[in-house]
Coordinates of C-alpha atoms in Angstrom, one line a residue:
Chain A
M30 CA 3.7 37.6 18.3
R31 CA 0.9 35.8 16.6
V32 CA 1.1 32.9 14.2
T33 CA -1.6 30.9 12.3
V34 CA -1.4 27.2 12.4
K35 CA -2.9 25.1 9.6
L36 CA -3.5 21.4 10.2
F37 CA -4.2 18.7 7.6
A38 CA -5.7 15.3 7.4
R39 CA -5.7 13.4 10.7
L40 CA -4.1 16.3 12.6
R41 CA -7.1 18.4 11.8
D42 CA -9.5 15.8 13.2
I43 CA -7.5 15.6 16.4
A44 CA -7.5 19.3 17.0
G45 CA -11.0 19.6 15.7
S46 CA -10.1 22.6 13.5
P47 CA -8.2 23.2 10.3
E48 CA -6.8 26.5 11.5
L49 CA -5.8 27.9 14.9
A50 CA -4.3 31.2 15.9
R51 CA -1.7 31.2 18.6
D52 CA 0.4 33.8 20.5
V53 CA 4.0 32.7 20.7
A54 CA 7.1 34.2 22.3
P55 CA 9.7 35.9 20.0
G56 CA 12.2 33.3 18.9
A57 CA 9.6 30.6 18.7
T58 CA 10.3 27.8 16.2
I59 CA 8.1 25.5 14.2
G60 CA 9.1 22.8 16.7
S61 CA 8.1 24.9 19.8
V62 CA 4.7 25.7 18.2
W63 CA 4.3 22.0 17.6
R64 CA 5.2 21.0 21.1
E65 CA 2.8 23.6 22.5
L66 CA 0.0 22.2 20.4
A67 CA 0.9 18.6 21.4
R68 CA 0.5 19.7 25.1
E69 CA -2.9 21.1 24.2
F70 CA -3.9 18.0 22.1
P71 CA -1.9 15.1 23.6
E72 CA -3.0 12.8 20.8
L73 CA -0.9 14.8 18.4
A74 CA 2.4 14.0 20.1
R75 CA 2.9 10.7 18.4
Y76 CA 2.9 12.3 15.0
E77 CA 6.0 14.4 15.7
R78 CA 8.5 12.3 13.9
S79 CA 6.3 11.6 10.9
I80 CA 5.0 15.0 9.9
S81 CA 6.4 17.6 7.6
S82 CA 6.0 21.3 8.1
A83 CA 5.9 24.5 6.1
V84 CA 6.0 28.2 6.8
N85 CA 4.1 30.5 4.4
T86 CA 3.9 27.7 1.8
D87 CA 7.6 26.9 1.9
Y88 CA 8.7 23.5 3.3
A89 CA 10.7 24.2 6.4
R90 CA 12.3 22.2 9.2
M91 CA 11.3 22.1 12.9
D92 CA 14.2 24.4 13.9
H93 CA 13.0 27.3 11.6
V94 CA 12.5 30.5 13.6
L95 CA 9.1 32.1 13.1
S96 CA 8.2 35.7 12.5
D97 CA 5.0 37.6 13.6
G98 CA 2.2 36.8 11.2
D99 CA 3.7 33.6 9.9
E100 CA 1.4 30.7 8.7
V101 CA 2.7 27.4 9.9
A102 CA 1.4 24.2 8.3
F103 CA 1.7 20.7 9.7
L104 CA 1.1 17.8 7.3
P105 CA 1.0 14.1 8.2
P106 CA 1.8 11.6 5.4
V107 CA -1.2 9.9 3.9
S108 CA -0.9 6.6 2.0
G109 CA -4.3 5.9 0.5
G110 CA -4.6 5.0 -3.2
Chain B
M10 CA 28.0 44.4 -15.4
P11 CA 26.4 41.1 -14.2
R12 CA 27.9 38.0 -15.7
I13 CA 26.2 34.8 -16.8
L14 CA 28.0 31.5 -16.2
I15 CA 27.6 29.2 -19.2
P16 CA 27.5 25.4 -18.6
T17 CA 29.7 23.1 -20.7
P18 CA 27.0 21.8 -23.0
L19 CA 26.1 25.4 -24.1
R20 CA 29.7 26.7 -24.6
P21 CA 29.8 25.7 -28.2
Y22 CA 27.3 28.5 -28.8
T23 CA 29.3 31.1 -26.8
D24 CA 32.6 30.8 -28.6
K25 CA 33.7 28.4 -25.9
Q26 CA 33.4 31.1 -23.2
D27 CA 32.4 29.9 -19.7
A28 CA 31.1 33.3 -18.7
V29 CA 29.6 36.2 -20.6
D30 CA 29.2 39.8 -19.4
V31 CA 25.7 41.0 -20.2
A32 CA 23.6 44.1 -19.7
G33 CA 20.1 44.3 -18.1
A34 CA 18.3 44.9 -14.8
T35 CA 16.4 41.6 -14.7
V36 CA 17.1 38.0 -15.5
G37 CA 14.9 38.2 -18.6
E38 CA 16.8 41.2 -19.9
L39 CA 20.2 39.6 -19.3
L40 CA 19.1 36.5 -21.1
A41 CA 17.8 38.6 -24.0
D42 CA 21.2 40.4 -24.2
L43 CA 23.0 37.0 -24.0
T44 CA 21.0 35.6 -27.0
R45 CA 21.6 38.8 -28.9
K46 CA 25.3 38.4 -28.5
H47 CA 25.2 34.6 -29.1
S48 CA 22.2 33.9 -31.3
G49 CA 23.0 30.2 -31.5
L50 CA 21.9 29.9 -27.9
K51 CA 18.4 31.0 -28.5
T52 CA 16.8 27.7 -29.5
H53 CA 18.5 26.0 -26.6
L54 CA 17.1 28.4 -24.0
Y55 CA 13.7 29.3 -25.5
N56 CA 10.9 27.3 -27.1
D57 CA 9.0 28.3 -30.2
Q58 CA 6.7 30.5 -28.2
G59 CA 9.7 32.5 -26.9
K60 CA 9.3 31.0 -23.4
L61 CA 12.2 29.8 -21.3
R62 CA 12.4 26.0 -21.8
S63 CA 11.2 24.1 -18.7
F64 CA 14.4 22.2 -18.3
V65 CA 16.6 25.4 -18.3
N66 CA 17.1 26.4 -14.7
V67 CA 18.4 29.8 -14.0
Y68 CA 20.0 30.8 -10.7
V69 CA 20.8 34.2 -9.3
N70 CA 23.7 33.6 -7.0
D71 CA 22.4 30.4 -5.3
E72 CA 18.7 31.0 -5.7
D73 CA 16.6 29.3 -8.3
I74 CA 14.6 32.1 -10.1
R75 CA 11.5 29.9 -9.9
Y76 CA 11.5 30.8 -6.2
L77 CA 12.3 34.4 -6.8
Q78 CA 10.4 36.4 -9.4
K79 CA 11.2 34.1 -12.4
E80 CA 12.4 36.1 -15.4
Q81 CA 11.4 39.3 -13.7
T82 CA 14.0 38.7 -10.9
P83 CA 16.1 41.9 -10.5
V84 CA 19.8 41.5 -10.9
K85 CA 22.5 43.8 -9.6
S86 CA 25.9 44.2 -11.2
E87 CA 27.7 42.2 -8.6
D88 CA 25.3 39.2 -8.9
T89 CA 26.2 36.0 -10.7
V90 CA 23.7 34.4 -12.9
S91 CA 24.1 30.7 -13.8
I92 CA 22.3 28.6 -16.4
I93 CA 21.9 25.0 -15.2
P94 CA 20.3 22.7 -17.8
S95 CA 18.7 19.8 -16.0
V96 CA 20.1 17.3 -18.4
A97 CA 23.9 16.9 -18.6
G98 CA 25.4 16.7 -22.0
G99 CA 23.2 19.3 -23.7
V100 CA 20.4 16.9 -24.6
E101 CA 17.4 18.9 -25.6
T102 CA 14.5 16.8 -24.3
A103 CA 12.9 17.6 -20.9
A104 CA 14.7 15.2 -18.5
P105 CA 13.9 11.6 -19.0
A106 CA 11.1 12.0 -21.5
P107 CA 11.0 9.2 -24.0
P108 CA 13.2 9.4 -27.0
A109 CA 11.9 10.9 -30.2
P110 CA 9.5 8.6 -32.0
P111 CA 11.3 6.2 -34.2
R112 CA 11.5 7.2 -37.8
G113 CA 8.7 5.8 -39.8
S114 CA 6.4 5.6 -36.9
A115 CA 3.2 7.3 -37.7
L116 CA -0.4 7.5 -36.8
T117 CA -3.0 5.4 -38.6
N118 CA -6.0 7.1 -40.1
D119 CA -8.1 5.9 -37.1
E120 CA -5.7 7.4 -34.7
Y121 CA -5.8 10.8 -36.6
K122 CA -9.5 10.8 -36.0
R123 CA -9.3 9.6 -32.4
Y124 CA -6.6 12.1 -31.3
S125 CA -7.8 15.1 -33.5
R126 CA -8.4 17.3 -30.4
H127 CA -4.8 16.8 -29.4
L128 CA -3.5 17.2 -32.9
I129 CA -4.9 20.7 -33.4
M130 CA -3.2 22.0 -30.2
P131 CA 0.3 23.4 -30.7
E132 CA 1.4 22.0 -27.3
V133 CA 0.7 18.5 -28.5
G134 CA 0.3 18.3 -32.3
L135 CA 1.5 15.4 -34.3
D136 CA 5.0 15.4 -32.7
G137 CA 3.4 15.3 -29.3
Q138 CA 1.0 12.6 -30.2
L139 CA 3.8 10.5 -31.6
K140 CA 5.8 11.1 -28.4
L141 CA 2.7 9.8 -26.4
K142 CA 2.5 6.8 -28.8
A143 CA 6.2 6.0 -28.2
A144 CA 5.9 6.5 -24.4
K145 CA 5.7 3.8 -21.8
V146 CA 4.1 4.5 -18.4
L147 CA 3.9 2.1 -15.5
C148 CA 1.0 2.4 -13.1
I149 CA 1.6 1.0 -9.6
G150 CA -1.9 -0.2 -8.5
A151 CA -5.2 -0.6 -10.4
G152 CA -7.2 0.9 -7.5
G153 CA -8.6 4.3 -6.7
L154 CA -5.8 6.4 -8.2
G155 CA -4.7 3.8 -10.8
S156 CA -8.2 3.7 -12.3
P157 CA -8.4 7.3 -13.6
V158 CA -4.7 7.4 -14.3
A159 CA -4.8 4.3 -16.6
M160 CA -8.1 5.3 -18.2
Y161 CA -7.0 8.8 -19.1
L162 CA -3.5 7.7 -20.2
A163 CA -5.0 5.0 -22.4
A164 CA -7.5 7.5 -23.9
A165 CA -4.8 10.0 -24.5
G166 CA -2.9 7.4 -26.6
V167 CA 0.1 6.5 -24.4
G168 CA 1.6 3.7 -26.4
T169 CA 2.4 1.2 -23.7
L170 CA 0.7 1.2 -20.3
G171 CA 2.0 -1.2 -17.7
I172 CA 0.0 -2.0 -14.5
V173 CA 1.2 -3.7 -11.4
D174 CA -1.5 -5.2 -9.1
F175 CA -2.3 -8.5 -7.5
D176 CA -5.7 -7.9 -5.9
T177 CA -9.2 -9.0 -6.9
V178 CA -12.2 -6.7 -7.4
D179 CA -14.3 -6.3 -4.2
F180 CA -17.7 -4.7 -3.9
S181 CA -16.2 -2.1 -1.6
N182 CA -13.9 -1.0 -4.5
L183 CA -16.7 0.1 -6.8
Q184 CA -17.4 3.4 -5.1
R185 CA -14.2 4.8 -6.6
Q186 CA -12.2 2.3 -8.7
I187 CA -13.9 3.1 -12.0
L188 CA -11.8 0.7 -14.0
H189 CA -13.9 -2.1 -12.5
G190 CA -17.7 -2.7 -12.8
T191 CA -20.2 -4.7 -10.8
P192 CA -19.8 -7.9 -13.0
D193 CA -16.0 -7.8 -12.3
V194 CA -16.4 -8.4 -8.6
G195 CA -14.2 -11.4 -7.8
R196 CA -12.1 -11.1 -10.9
P197 CA -8.4 -10.2 -10.8
K198 CA -8.2 -6.4 -11.1
L199 CA -5.7 -6.8 -13.9
A200 CA -8.1 -8.8 -16.0
S201 CA -10.9 -6.3 -15.5
A202 CA -8.5 -3.4 -16.1
K203 CA -7.3 -4.9 -19.4
D204 CA -10.8 -5.4 -20.7
R205 CA -11.8 -1.9 -19.8
L206 CA -8.7 -0.3 -21.3
N207 CA -8.8 -2.3 -24.5
A208 CA -12.4 -1.3 -25.0
L209 CA -11.4 2.3 -24.4
N210 CA -8.5 2.4 -26.8
P211 CA -7.4 -0.8 -28.7
N212 CA -4.3 1.0 -30.0
V213 CA -2.7 0.9 -26.5
N214 CA -0.5 -2.0 -25.5
I215 CA -1.5 -3.0 -22.0
E216 CA 1.2 -4.9 -20.1
T217 CA 0.0 -6.5 -16.8
Y218 CA 2.1 -7.7 -13.9
E219 CA 0.2 -9.8 -11.4
T220 CA 2.6 -9.5 -8.6
A221 CA 3.3 -7.5 -5.5
L222 CA 6.0 -4.8 -6.1
T223 CA 9.0 -5.9 -4.1
S224 CA 12.7 -4.8 -3.7
E225 CA 13.6 -7.9 -5.8
N226 CA 11.4 -7.0 -8.8
A227 CA 11.0 -3.2 -8.8
L228 CA 14.1 -2.2 -10.7
K229 CA 13.5 -4.8 -13.4
L230 CA 9.8 -3.9 -13.7
F231 CA 10.5 -0.1 -13.9
E232 CA 13.5 -0.4 -16.3
P233 CA 11.6 -0.2 -19.7
Y234 CA 9.3 2.6 -18.6
D235 CA 9.6 6.4 -19.0
V236 CA 7.3 7.5 -16.2
I237 CA 6.2 5.7 -13.1
V238 CA 2.8 6.6 -11.5
D239 CA 2.5 5.8 -7.8
G240 CA -1.1 4.9 -7.0
T241 CA -0.3 2.4 -4.3
D242 CA -2.1 2.3 -0.9
N243 CA 0.6 1.7 1.7
F244 CA 3.8 3.3 3.0
P245 CA 6.3 0.5 2.3
T246 CA 5.4 0.5 -1.4
R247 CA 5.5 4.3 -1.6
Y248 CA 9.1 4.4 -0.2
L249 CA 10.0 1.5 -2.5
V250 CA 8.6 3.3 -5.6
N251 CA 10.4 6.5 -4.6
D252 CA 13.8 4.9 -4.1
A253 CA 13.5 2.8 -7.2
C254 CA 12.6 5.9 -9.2
V255 CA 15.6 7.8 -7.8
L256 CA 18.0 5.0 -8.4
L257 CA 16.9 4.6 -12.0
G258 CA 16.4 8.4 -12.6
K259 CA 12.8 8.0 -13.6
P260 CA 10.1 10.5 -12.7
N261 CA 7.5 9.5 -10.1
A262 CA 4.1 11.1 -10.7
Y263 CA 3.0 10.8 -7.1
G264 CA -0.5 11.0 -5.6
S265 CA -2.0 9.9 -2.3
I266 CA -5.4 10.3 -0.7
F267 CA -7.1 10.2 2.7
R268 CA -10.8 10.9 3.3
F269 CA -11.3 14.3 1.6
E270 CA -7.7 15.2 1.2
G271 CA -5.2 14.5 -1.5
Q272 CA -1.5 15.1 -2.3
A273 CA 0.3 15.2 -5.6
S274 CA 3.8 16.0 -6.8
V275 CA 6.4 14.9 -9.3
F276 CA 9.3 13.3 -7.4
A277 CA 12.7 11.9 -8.3
M278 CA 13.6 14.3 -11.2
K279 CA 17.3 15.1 -11.2
E280 CA 16.8 18.7 -10.3
G281 CA 13.9 18.2 -7.9
P282 CA 13.2 16.6 -4.5
C283 CA 12.1 13.1 -3.8
Y284 CA 9.4 11.8 -1.4
R285 CA 12.1 11.2 1.3
C286 CA 13.1 14.9 1.1
L287 CA 9.5 15.6 2.3
Y288 CA 9.0 12.7 4.6
P289 CA 12.4 11.3 5.6
E290 CA 10.8 8.9 8.2
P291 CA 7.8 6.7 7.7
P292 CA 5.0 6.9 10.3
P293 CA 5.0 4.1 12.8
P294 CA 2.5 1.3 11.7
G295 CA -1.1 2.1 12.7
L296 CA -0.6 5.9 13.1
V297 CA -1.9 6.9 9.7
P298 CA -5.2 5.1 8.8
S299 CA -5.5 3.5 5.4
C300 CA -8.5 4.1 3.1
A301 CA -9.9 0.8 4.5
E302 CA -9.6 2.1 8.0
G303 CA -10.2 5.8 7.6
G304 CA -12.5 5.9 4.5
V305 CA -12.1 8.0 1.4
L306 CA -14.5 10.1 -0.7
G307 CA -15.1 8.1 -3.9
V308 CA -14.5 11.1 -6.1
L309 CA -11.2 12.1 -4.5
P310 CA -9.0 9.6 -6.3
G311 CA -10.6 10.8 -9.5
L312 CA -9.4 14.4 -8.7
V313 CA -5.9 13.4 -7.6
G314 CA -5.4 10.6 -10.2
V315 CA -6.2 13.0 -13.0
I316 CA -3.6 15.4 -11.7
Q317 CA -1.1 12.5 -11.8
A318 CA -2.1 11.6 -15.4
T319 CA -1.8 15.2 -16.4
E320 CA 1.7 15.4 -15.0
A321 CA 2.7 12.1 -16.7
I322 CA 1.5 13.5 -20.1
K323 CA 3.4 16.8 -19.6
L324 CA 6.6 14.9 -18.7
I325 CA 6.2 12.9 -21.9
L326 CA 5.5 15.9 -24.1
G327 CA 8.2 18.0 -22.3
T328 CA 5.8 20.9 -22.0
G329 CA 4.5 23.1 -19.3
E330 CA 5.6 23.4 -15.7
P331 CA 5.6 20.0 -14.1
L332 CA 4.9 19.7 -10.3
I333 CA 8.6 19.3 -9.6
G334 CA 9.5 20.9 -6.3
R335 CA 5.9 21.7 -5.7
F336 CA 3.6 19.7 -3.4
L337 CA 0.0 20.1 -4.2
I338 CA -2.5 19.6 -1.4
V339 CA -6.1 19.1 -2.4
D340 CA -8.9 19.7 0.2
A341 CA -12.1 18.5 -1.5
L342 CA -14.3 19.3 1.4
R343 CA -13.4 23.0 1.2
M344 CA -12.3 22.7 -2.5
K345 CA -9.0 24.4 -1.9
F346 CA -5.8 23.7 -3.7
R347 CA -2.7 24.7 -1.8
E348 CA 0.9 24.4 -3.0
L349 CA 4.1 24.0 -0.9
R350 CA 7.5 24.7 -2.3
L351 CA 9.8 21.8 -1.8
R352 CA 13.5 21.7 -2.3
K353 CA 15.9 18.8 -2.7
D354 CA 17.4 18.0 0.7
P355 CA 21.2 17.8 0.3
A356 CA 21.1 15.4 3.3
C357 CA 18.5 13.1 1.7
P358 CA 19.6 9.5 2.1
V359 CA 18.5 8.6 -1.4
C360 CA 18.8 11.7 -3.6
G361 CA 21.1 13.9 -1.5
T362 CA 24.7 14.7 -2.2
H363 CA 26.0 11.7 -0.2
P364 CA 23.4 9.0 -0.5
T365 CA 23.5 6.2 2.0
V366 CA 20.7 4.2 0.4
T367 CA 22.2 3.1 -2.9
K368 CA 20.2 0.0 -3.5
L369 CA 16.6 -1.1 -2.6
I370 CA 16.2 -2.1 1.1
D371 CA 13.6 -4.1 3.1
Y372 CA 10.7 -1.6 3.1
E373 CA 8.4 -3.5 5.4
Q374 CA 11.1 -3.4 8.0
F375 CA 11.9 0.2 7.2
C376 CA 8.3 1.0 8.0
G377 CA 8.4 -1.1 11.1
I378 CA 5.8 -3.5 9.8
R379 CA 7.7 -6.7 10.2
P380 CA 8.8 -7.1 13.8
A381 CA 12.3 -8.3 14.3
A382 CA 11.1 -11.5 16.1
P383 CA 7.6 -12.9 15.9
E384 CA 5.6 -12.4 19.1
P385 CA 5.2 -15.6 21.0
V386 CA 1.8 -17.2 20.2
A387 CA 1.1 -17.9 23.8
V388 CA 0.9 -14.1 24.6
N389 CA -1.6 -13.6 21.8
A390 CA -3.7 -16.6 23.0
A391 CA -4.0 -15.0 26.4
T392 CA -5.0 -11.6 25.1
E393 CA -7.3 -12.5 22.2
I394 CA -10.7 -14.2 21.8
T395 CA -12.3 -15.5 18.6
S396 CA -15.8 -14.7 17.4
T397 CA -17.0 -18.3 18.0
E398 CA -15.5 -18.4 21.5
L399 CA -17.2 -15.1 22.3
K400 CA -20.5 -16.3 21.0
Q401 CA -20.3 -19.4 23.1
R402 CA -19.4 -17.5 26.2
L403 CA -22.2 -14.9 25.7
D404 CA -24.7 -17.8 25.1
R405 CA -23.5 -19.4 28.3
G406 CA -24.3 -16.2 30.2
D407 CA -20.7 -15.5 31.2
K408 CA -20.4 -12.1 32.9
L409 CA -18.4 -10.1 30.3
I410 CA -18.9 -6.8 28.6
V411 CA -18.1 -6.1 24.9
V412 CA -16.7 -2.6 24.4
D413 CA -17.1 -1.5 20.8
V414 CA -14.4 1.1 20.2
R415 CA -15.5 2.1 16.7
E416 CA -17.1 5.5 15.7
P417 CA -20.9 6.0 16.1
H418 CA -21.4 5.9 12.3
E419 CA -19.8 2.5 12.1
Y420 CA -21.8 1.2 15.0
Q421 CA -25.0 2.2 13.0
I422 CA -24.0 -0.3 10.3
N423 CA -23.5 -3.4 12.5
R424 CA -22.9 -4.4 16.1
I425 CA -22.6 -7.2 18.6
P426 CA -25.9 -7.3 20.6
G427 CA -25.4 -5.8 24.1
S428 CA -22.1 -4.1 23.2
L429 CA -21.2 -0.8 24.7
L430 CA -20.0 1.9 22.3
I431 CA -16.9 3.9 23.5
P432 CA -15.0 5.3 20.5
L433 CA -11.2 4.7 20.8
G434 CA -10.5 8.4 21.3
D435 CA -12.9 8.5 24.3
V436 CA -11.6 5.4 26.1
P437 CA -9.1 7.4 28.2
K438 CA -11.9 9.7 29.4
R439 CA -14.6 7.0 29.8
Y440 CA -12.9 3.9 31.0
N441 CA -14.1 4.5 34.6
E442 CA -17.6 3.7 33.4
L443 CA -16.4 0.1 33.2
D444 CA -16.5 -2.3 36.1
P445 CA -12.9 -3.3 36.7
D446 CA -14.0 -6.7 38.1
L447 CA -15.8 -7.7 35.0
E448 CA -14.1 -9.4 32.0
I449 CA -13.9 -7.0 29.1
V450 CA -13.8 -7.9 25.4
T451 CA -12.7 -5.0 23.1
Q452 CA -13.9 -5.0 19.6
C453 CA -13.6 -2.8 16.4
K454 CA -13.9 -3.4 12.7
S455 CA -11.0 -5.7 12.1
G456 CA -9.2 -5.8 15.5
V457 CA -6.5 -3.1 15.2
R458 CA -8.1 -0.3 17.1
S459 CA -9.5 -2.6 19.7
A460 CA -6.0 -4.0 20.4
K461 CA -4.9 -0.5 21.2
A462 CA -7.9 0.0 23.5
A463 CA -7.1 -3.4 25.2
D464 CA -3.5 -2.3 25.8
F465 CA -4.7 1.0 27.3
L466 CA -7.2 -0.7 29.6
R467 CA -4.6 -3.1 30.8
S468 CA -2.2 -0.2 31.4
V469 CA -4.7 1.5 33.7
G470 CA -5.2 -1.7 35.8
F471 CA -7.9 -3.8 34.1
K472 CA -6.9 -7.4 34.8
K473 CA -9.1 -9.4 32.3
V474 CA -9.1 -7.7 28.9
L475 CA -9.5 -9.8 25.6
N476 CA -9.3 -8.4 22.1
L477 CA -11.8 -9.8 19.6
K478 CA -9.7 -11.2 16.8
G479 CA -10.8 -10.1 13.4
G480 CA -13.3 -7.6 14.8
I481 CA -16.9 -7.3 13.8
L482 CA -16.0 -8.5 10.3
D483 CA -15.1 -11.9 11.6
W484 CA -18.2 -11.9 13.9
V485 CA -20.4 -11.3 10.9
D486 CA -18.6 -14.0 8.9
K487 CA -18.6 -16.7 11.6
V488 CA -21.6 -15.8 13.9
D489 CA -24.1 -13.5 12.4
P490 CA -24.1 -13.4 8.5
S491 CA -27.4 -11.5 8.6
Q492 CA -25.6 -8.3 9.5
P493 CA -24.1 -6.1 6.7
K494 CA -20.3 -5.8 6.3
Y495 CA -18.5 -2.6 5.2

C-alpha cells in the first residue's frame, strides 16, 4: 500500500522535500515508516524521540497502524520567538 | 429513544433529572428537543445567536462531537449523549476568562472613540470592550512574537499588559521585533516596549518584569493574569510556561517560529491538551536550531504573533472557537495553513489523569542543558583554540588548516582568510579531502556546529583537531573588526 509522508521544518531540509510518497507493507505503523525514512536519510534518526506525528491531520502515536492512502506527518518541535 | 446525560450544574433546569429521554436523529435535533422540554436550559446551552456556547462540550458515547460532525452528528437510539460544561459549578463564562467588569467601570469618551470599530460589532460591543479593559494578559518575551502580540493587545484595549524580558535591543532584532526602533538599540527591551506601547495606547497599564522567567518566580508572576502568551525563544522556558499554566489553570496562547514555519495553539485549558501532550520530551540540546542559529523570516513572527493575540482576545471575550485541541501549522513559504487535531493525553505527566509533575521543576536540566557535572576545563583547553591564538599561529606560518563548517550563504558574509568551506552536513562525505597529518581548526558562527564537526573528525581518526572558541563572531571582535557580523 502507498502512503504520503509530509515533513516539516528541519526534517524537510534534511530530506530535501516537503512531501514523499512511499510504498509500505500492510500492517506498517507510523514508527516503521519513520525508521524506513531514517535509514534513507540517516540524519533524521536523532529526531526520533523529539518529533510528534499525525495521520490525516489527527495527532497519532508511533504505534498507529496505517491504511492505504494515509497521509503521515512528522513535526519536529521549534522554539523560536 | 436516545438519552442525554445532564451534568450536576444544569440539573436545576431539568427538574433535577440526571438524564432526559429526547427525540431526534442528530445531536442538534436532540438538543432542540431537550430545550423544548426544559426551556430554562436554553440560555445555558446557546448564545444569543442561537449557537451552541463554546464551553459546552457534547459527547456522543465517548466522542467529542467537535471531532465528529458537530451538531449534525447522527445519533442512534442506543447512543448516550453527554453534556460536559468545561467549567465545573455551572459558571457561565468561557473557562478562565476574566470576571465581569466591576460595577461602575466604564469607558471614557476618548475610549469610546478609540474602540468604536469594536463597539459596533455584536461579538465585542460595550460588554466585550469592558471585558478587554478588565483583562490582564502576560506576554513572555518582548521579541519577535511578543512585539505584535503586545502591540495589538495594547491597541485593542486590554487593560493590563505584563511583559517579561531581560534582554537589550540589538541591531539583529530590528528585522522582526517591531516594538523596537533603530534609536532603541542598546536599550533594555522593556524600556523600549513601554515607550512604544504607551504611545500606542496610554489607557493601557503596562507592567514590566525585567527578569528571566524561572521556576522560582513563574507562578507568582502568572498569578494575577488571565491569559499567558508564550513568545519565548527556548525550550526550557516553553516547558516552564506550559507547566505553570497547567498548574494554575491559565490558558497559554502558544506560538513558535522557525525560518518560514510557525506553530500556534491554545494549551492548558481544562478540557484541552497541553504542550506536553504534543511534545512529551524536549529535543536534546543543539538538535533544533534557534532563530539565531537557523534564521527566521522577519514577517513570520508577525503572522504567528497576531494569531496568538487573536486567541487571547477571543479567550477574554469568551467568543468564537479558540485553538483548543487544534495545532495550527503555518508555512509562509507556500502560504499554507494546516491544522492538526490534538487530544489531551490521559498519560500526560502534567495535565493527565495521574500527573507526576505537580510543581515546577528544573527546566534547564529537563532539557538537558545543564550537565550534571561541569566538564573538566583541561579537556576543553586541549580541544579548543581562541581567535587570538589562531591569529598568532597563522601569522607564524604554522601548518594548519581552518575548516569553516557553515553554509555557503554565511561564508559570503565573512570568513577567515584561507579557510576551507565544508558545510557541517557535508563533513562526513568530504573529510577525506583533508590531510590527516595536518592540524585542523574547525570554525562556524559561534562555535556550536564546529564543535560537532571536531568531534566527528576525531571519531574518524584525525589526531589534531581544535575548535575555534566563539567562532567567526569572536574572530571579528578580536582579530578583524573590518568584517561584518550577522
